[in-house]
Amino acid sequence: MDVPTALIMSERFRLHDTGAHPENAQRLVTIERHLRSVGLLAGRSVLEPRAATADDVALVHDLRYVRFIEQLANAGGGYLDSDTYVSPQTYESALFAAGAAITAVDTVLDTPIRRVFAFPRPPGHHAEPAHGMGFCIFNNVAVAARHAVDRRGLGRVAILDWDVHHGNGTQAIFYDCDQVLFVSVHQWPLYPGTGQRDERGVGHGQSLTLNVPLPPGSDDDDYLRCFDEIVGPALAAFRPQLLLISAGFDAHRDDPLAMMEVTEDGFRGMASRVRRWADALTEGRLVVVLEGGYNQEALARSVEATLNALDSPSDVGEGPG
Ligand SMILES: [Zn+2]
């Protein structure tokens, strides 16, 4: 019998106190309240994350950077750049955020649960090896991918990043890696400015970075066409043993930080494809990790649509496509 998608939620993620910043703790409160109101929490497993250790985070970050964040938080906090804030409890929150992604991977590898949707903050995909940026402190998805490869022995892990911004941090971490495929679909031009089509990886990672920049105004049809024609075939060719999603919802047409026209239907379509690809390629093993999404009502409805699609069995016979 198919086990419903499990969630990872925790009050620990609200300790990262950014006040009135667009990336604030209320985002998670709004998501949880909405999922409860539409009945999607009833009877569903909600897991607590474990805390990552400094060594876990150092799978992808310089240990000096990890210590710097710890010391900055202990000293009362401060800004890493004009839009990335560290509050007194951000270090603790960020360890649990990275730990949530690790917990998700271990859950889909070790239990009958095949799919986990985790809701950590701070988000992760802009965080590079030696510095955080773009609201991100530690790169949660990258830590999880490294954990899967280095400690759990997987040979091939794929990361699909559908946040509207390019996942520059994840790209930098795996740019020369032959065990992790990184695919990013994002608005271009937009922050952080990277993610052009000719950024394809180097060395052993040559051709294992795939950037799909889309112009402002791209809508559901544009995204789903890109998923069908580019993302699906790339995943099928790589044959991952685990699929990780950096799931931002800031491509929504109501989002204040970007200029895309995606609706809840678009996210439902993207998630149903991801479920189908996981069923066909990874024995269903799928980890979805929240990144951005700043219109909170649109974010909550998009998460609902995504979760419904993740729960809907696919016809594996169709295969990836
Ligand atoms: Zn984003």
XYZ file of C-alpha atoms and ligand atoms in Angstrom:
322
model
C 0.000 0.000 0.000
C 1.213 3.469 -0.822
C 2.213 5.440 2.277
C 1.188 9.120 2.111
C 3.899 11.736 1.807
C 5.325 12.516 5.258
C 6.043 16.067 6.362
C 8.834 17.558 8.444
C 7.730 20.592 10.451
C 9.171 22.037 13.642
C 8.880 25.095 15.815
C 12.693 25.173 15.753
C 12.489 26.759 12.317
C 10.711 29.776 13.782
C 13.712 30.582 15.994
C 15.416 32.183 12.998
C 13.909 35.610 13.739
C 13.963 37.957 10.756
C 11.151 40.281 11.842
C 9.302 41.847 8.913
C 11.692 40.439 6.289
C 9.844 38.701 3.387
C 11.482 35.419 4.506
C 9.976 35.274 7.994
C 8.682 32.675 10.445
C 5.052 33.480 9.653
C 5.511 31.724 6.277
C 5.593 28.368 8.064
C 2.703 29.270 10.358
C 0.592 30.140 7.306
C 1.481 26.891 5.516
C 0.699 24.734 8.545
C -2.591 26.514 9.266
C -3.657 26.163 5.626
C -2.776 22.470 5.362
C -4.721 21.844 8.556
C -7.748 23.811 7.310
C -7.974 21.786 4.094
C -7.608 18.491 5.953
C -4.175 17.551 4.644
C -2.606 17.033 8.067
C -5.192 14.510 9.243
C -3.711 11.041 9.597
C -0.400 12.097 8.085
C 3.048 11.462 9.576
C 4.699 14.701 10.689
C 8.317 14.015 11.620
C 10.616 16.025 13.869
C 13.998 16.805 12.323
C 17.241 15.907 14.002
C 19.792 18.676 14.408
C 22.688 18.559 11.982
C 26.118 18.649 13.577
C 28.813 21.063 12.489
C 30.447 18.073 10.777
C 27.246 17.370 8.828
C 27.131 20.946 7.570
C 30.843 20.791 6.799
C 30.048 18.124 4.188
C 29.459 21.104 1.880
C 30.606 24.201 3.803
C 33.995 25.364 5.047
C 34.159 24.602 8.769
C 35.460 28.153 9.313
C 32.216 29.516 7.809
C 30.132 27.233 10.040
C 32.020 28.508 13.121
C 31.622 32.089 11.915
C 27.814 31.707 11.827
C 27.842 30.126 15.298
C 29.934 32.981 16.706
C 27.892 35.679 14.972
C 24.668 34.237 16.384
C 26.168 33.880 19.865
C 27.311 37.499 19.698
C 23.733 38.636 19.079
C 23.551 38.336 15.294
C 24.029 40.651 12.332
C 23.776 40.917 8.563
C 25.789 38.676 6.202
C 24.769 40.944 3.343
C 22.037 43.522 2.806
C 19.266 40.892 2.801
C 20.622 37.942 4.811
C 20.198 38.226 8.556
C 21.556 36.092 11.386
C 19.543 36.339 14.615
C 20.688 35.038 18.032
C 19.048 31.640 17.415
C 19.739 31.379 13.684
C 22.619 28.942 14.137
C 20.367 26.507 16.004
C 17.581 26.929 13.438
C 19.980 26.453 10.538
C 21.380 23.242 12.064
C 17.846 21.873 12.327
C 17.111 23.032 8.750
C 20.058 21.077 7.378
C 19.174 18.243 9.754
C 15.628 18.178 8.369
C 16.974 17.461 4.900
C 19.188 14.686 6.299
C 16.245 13.270 8.254
C 14.187 13.273 5.050
C 16.852 11.320 3.157
C 17.277 8.751 5.928
C 13.492 8.354 6.151
C 13.032 7.518 2.468
C 16.038 5.167 2.555
C 15.208 3.351 5.786
C 11.420 3.270 6.217
C 8.325 2.413 4.156
C 7.814 6.178 3.673
C 8.896 6.951 0.121
C 8.254 10.709 -0.052
C 9.032 13.452 2.467
C 8.136 17.140 2.122
C 10.236 19.214 4.553
C 9.537 22.797 5.600
C 12.762 24.189 7.070
C 14.030 27.714 7.370
C 16.343 29.429 6.856
C 16.245 28.291 3.219
C 19.401 26.963 1.590
C 19.970 26.997 -2.144
C 21.887 30.293 -2.393
C 24.383 29.324 0.332
C 27.845 28.669 -1.161
C 30.699 26.730 0.478
C 32.208 29.732 2.267
C 29.356 32.210 2.542
C 25.625 32.521 2.955
C 23.582 34.927 0.873
C 20.067 35.500 -0.438
C 18.291 34.668 2.880
C 20.219 31.332 3.019
C 22.669 30.241 5.741
C 23.451 26.525 5.188
C 22.598 24.704 1.951
C 20.060 22.180 3.228
C 19.524 20.257 -0.009
C 23.252 20.110 -0.736
C 23.990 18.729 2.744
C 21.335 16.067 2.144
C 22.752 15.105 -1.252
C 26.286 14.845 0.162
C 24.978 12.772 3.070
C 23.264 10.417 0.617
C 26.404 9.988 -1.477
C 29.199 10.034 1.120
C 27.488 8.271 4.006
C 24.624 6.282 2.537
C 26.576 5.026 -0.448
C 24.344 6.208 -3.265
C 26.164 6.567 -6.556
C 23.814 9.019 -8.282
C 21.607 11.693 -6.725
C 19.657 14.294 -8.710
C 18.624 17.725 -7.454
C 15.886 19.620 -9.278
C 15.585 23.273 -8.212
C 12.326 24.917 -9.285
C 12.680 28.009 -7.062
C 12.318 31.093 -9.287
C 15.878 32.129 -8.423
C 18.940 30.249 -9.651
C 20.390 27.852 -7.062
C 23.881 29.283 -7.283
C 25.023 27.706 -4.023
C 23.985 24.190 -4.974
C 25.539 24.633 -8.394
C 28.840 25.803 -6.885
C 28.966 22.886 -4.444
C 28.467 20.190 -7.109
C 29.945 21.905 -10.163
C 32.771 19.361 -10.529
C 30.935 16.367 -9.018
C 30.057 13.310 -11.117
C 27.618 11.820 -8.584
C 25.122 14.683 -8.344
C 23.082 16.022 -11.247
C 21.899 19.595 -10.647
C 19.016 20.938 -12.735
C 17.713 24.475 -12.152
C 14.698 26.086 -13.803
C 14.573 29.798 -12.983
C 13.763 33.288 -14.152
C 16.608 35.027 -15.940
C 17.630 37.753 -15.620
C 17.032 37.833 -11.873
C 18.962 37.575 -8.595
C 21.639 36.223 -8.164
C 22.565 36.632 -11.857
C 24.058 33.170 -12.418
C 22.391 30.215 -14.132
C 22.900 30.824 -17.803
C 22.571 27.937 -20.200
C 26.318 27.675 -20.849
C 27.073 26.937 -17.168
C 27.290 23.134 -17.550
C 29.769 21.929 -14.923
C 33.505 21.257 -15.094
C 35.871 18.286 -14.903
C 34.107 15.132 -13.715
C 30.949 17.250 -13.402
C 30.962 18.281 -17.043
C 27.363 18.277 -18.378
C 25.963 17.424 -14.917
C 24.816 20.985 -14.281
C 21.779 21.866 -16.375
C 20.446 25.412 -16.289
C 17.115 26.297 -17.851
C 16.704 30.080 -17.703
C 13.176 31.246 -18.564
C 12.146 34.822 -19.412
C 9.982 36.933 -17.097
C 6.281 36.229 -17.687
C 6.686 32.464 -18.143
C 3.491 30.634 -17.162
C 2.244 27.129 -16.305
C 2.449 25.944 -19.917
C 6.015 27.233 -20.313
C 7.140 25.474 -17.129
C 5.416 22.179 -17.906
C 6.739 22.150 -21.468
C 10.236 22.709 -20.108
C 9.730 19.891 -17.585
C 8.518 17.503 -20.316
C 11.072 18.396 -22.965
C 14.219 19.102 -20.925
C 14.038 18.129 -17.246
C 12.416 14.691 -17.618
C 14.794 13.446 -20.323
C 17.820 14.726 -18.355
C 16.726 12.843 -15.236
C 15.989 9.690 -17.221
C 19.454 9.801 -18.804
C 21.181 10.236 -15.414
C 19.193 7.434 -13.702
C 19.332 8.844 -10.144
C 18.802 6.607 -7.125
C 17.302 9.508 -5.167
C 15.546 12.688 -6.296
C 15.757 15.881 -4.229
C 13.685 18.968 -4.995
C 14.590 22.531 -4.017
C 10.966 23.620 -3.967
C 10.557 27.375 -3.987
C 7.134 28.764 -4.761
C 8.229 32.261 -5.758
C 7.515 31.644 -9.458
C 3.857 32.134 -8.452
C 2.204 35.018 -10.286
C 1.346 36.721 -6.978
C 4.883 36.559 -5.596
C 6.405 39.972 -4.880
C 10.043 39.023 -5.585
C 9.845 37.778 -9.185
C 7.923 38.228 -12.416
C 6.660 34.776 -13.370
C 3.011 33.773 -13.967
C 2.850 30.272 -12.454
C -0.364 29.266 -10.631
C -1.244 26.483 -8.219
C -2.115 24.346 -11.254
C 1.421 24.781 -12.526
C 2.930 23.599 -9.256
C 0.496 20.655 -9.231
C 1.684 19.722 -12.726
C 5.341 20.042 -11.783
C 4.868 17.918 -8.660
C 2.925 15.207 -10.481
C 5.762 14.896 -12.989
C 8.299 14.700 -10.178
C 6.272 11.942 -8.521
C 6.093 10.038 -11.822
C 9.837 10.369 -12.392
C 10.596 9.204 -8.854
C 8.292 6.194 -9.257
C 10.000 5.293 -12.536
C 13.620 6.020 -11.603
C 14.225 5.974 -7.834
C 11.751 3.356 -6.545
C 9.673 6.347 -5.492
C 12.335 7.895 -3.235
C 11.660 11.621 -3.291
C 12.634 14.421 -0.903
C 11.049 17.853 -1.371
C 12.564 20.759 0.584
C 11.016 24.219 0.865
C 13.101 27.132 -0.411
C 11.435 30.492 -1.281
C 7.860 31.758 -1.688
C 6.912 35.169 -0.306
C 3.212 35.774 -0.933
C 2.120 33.664 1.999
C -1.408 32.849 0.807
C -0.139 31.871 -2.642
C 2.651 29.908 -0.991
C 0.214 27.951 1.188
C -2.128 27.133 -1.714
C 0.834 26.097 -3.880
C 2.130 23.794 -1.135
C -1.366 22.255 -0.920
C -1.414 21.636 -4.683
C 2.090 20.158 -4.556
C 1.268 17.844 -1.662
C -1.895 16.613 -3.354
C 0.086 15.782 -6.492
C 2.817 14.028 -4.498
C 0.163 11.846 -2.865
C -1.441 10.843 -6.170
C -0.132 7.535 -7.533
C 1.308 7.781 -11.003
C 1.097 5.320 -13.855
C 4.686 4.083 -13.723
C 4.163 2.324 -17.015
C 4.395 5.644 -18.815
C 7.977 6.044 -17.604
C 9.777 9.345 -17.406
C 8.940 11.840 -20.051
Zn 13.689 32.145 -4.631
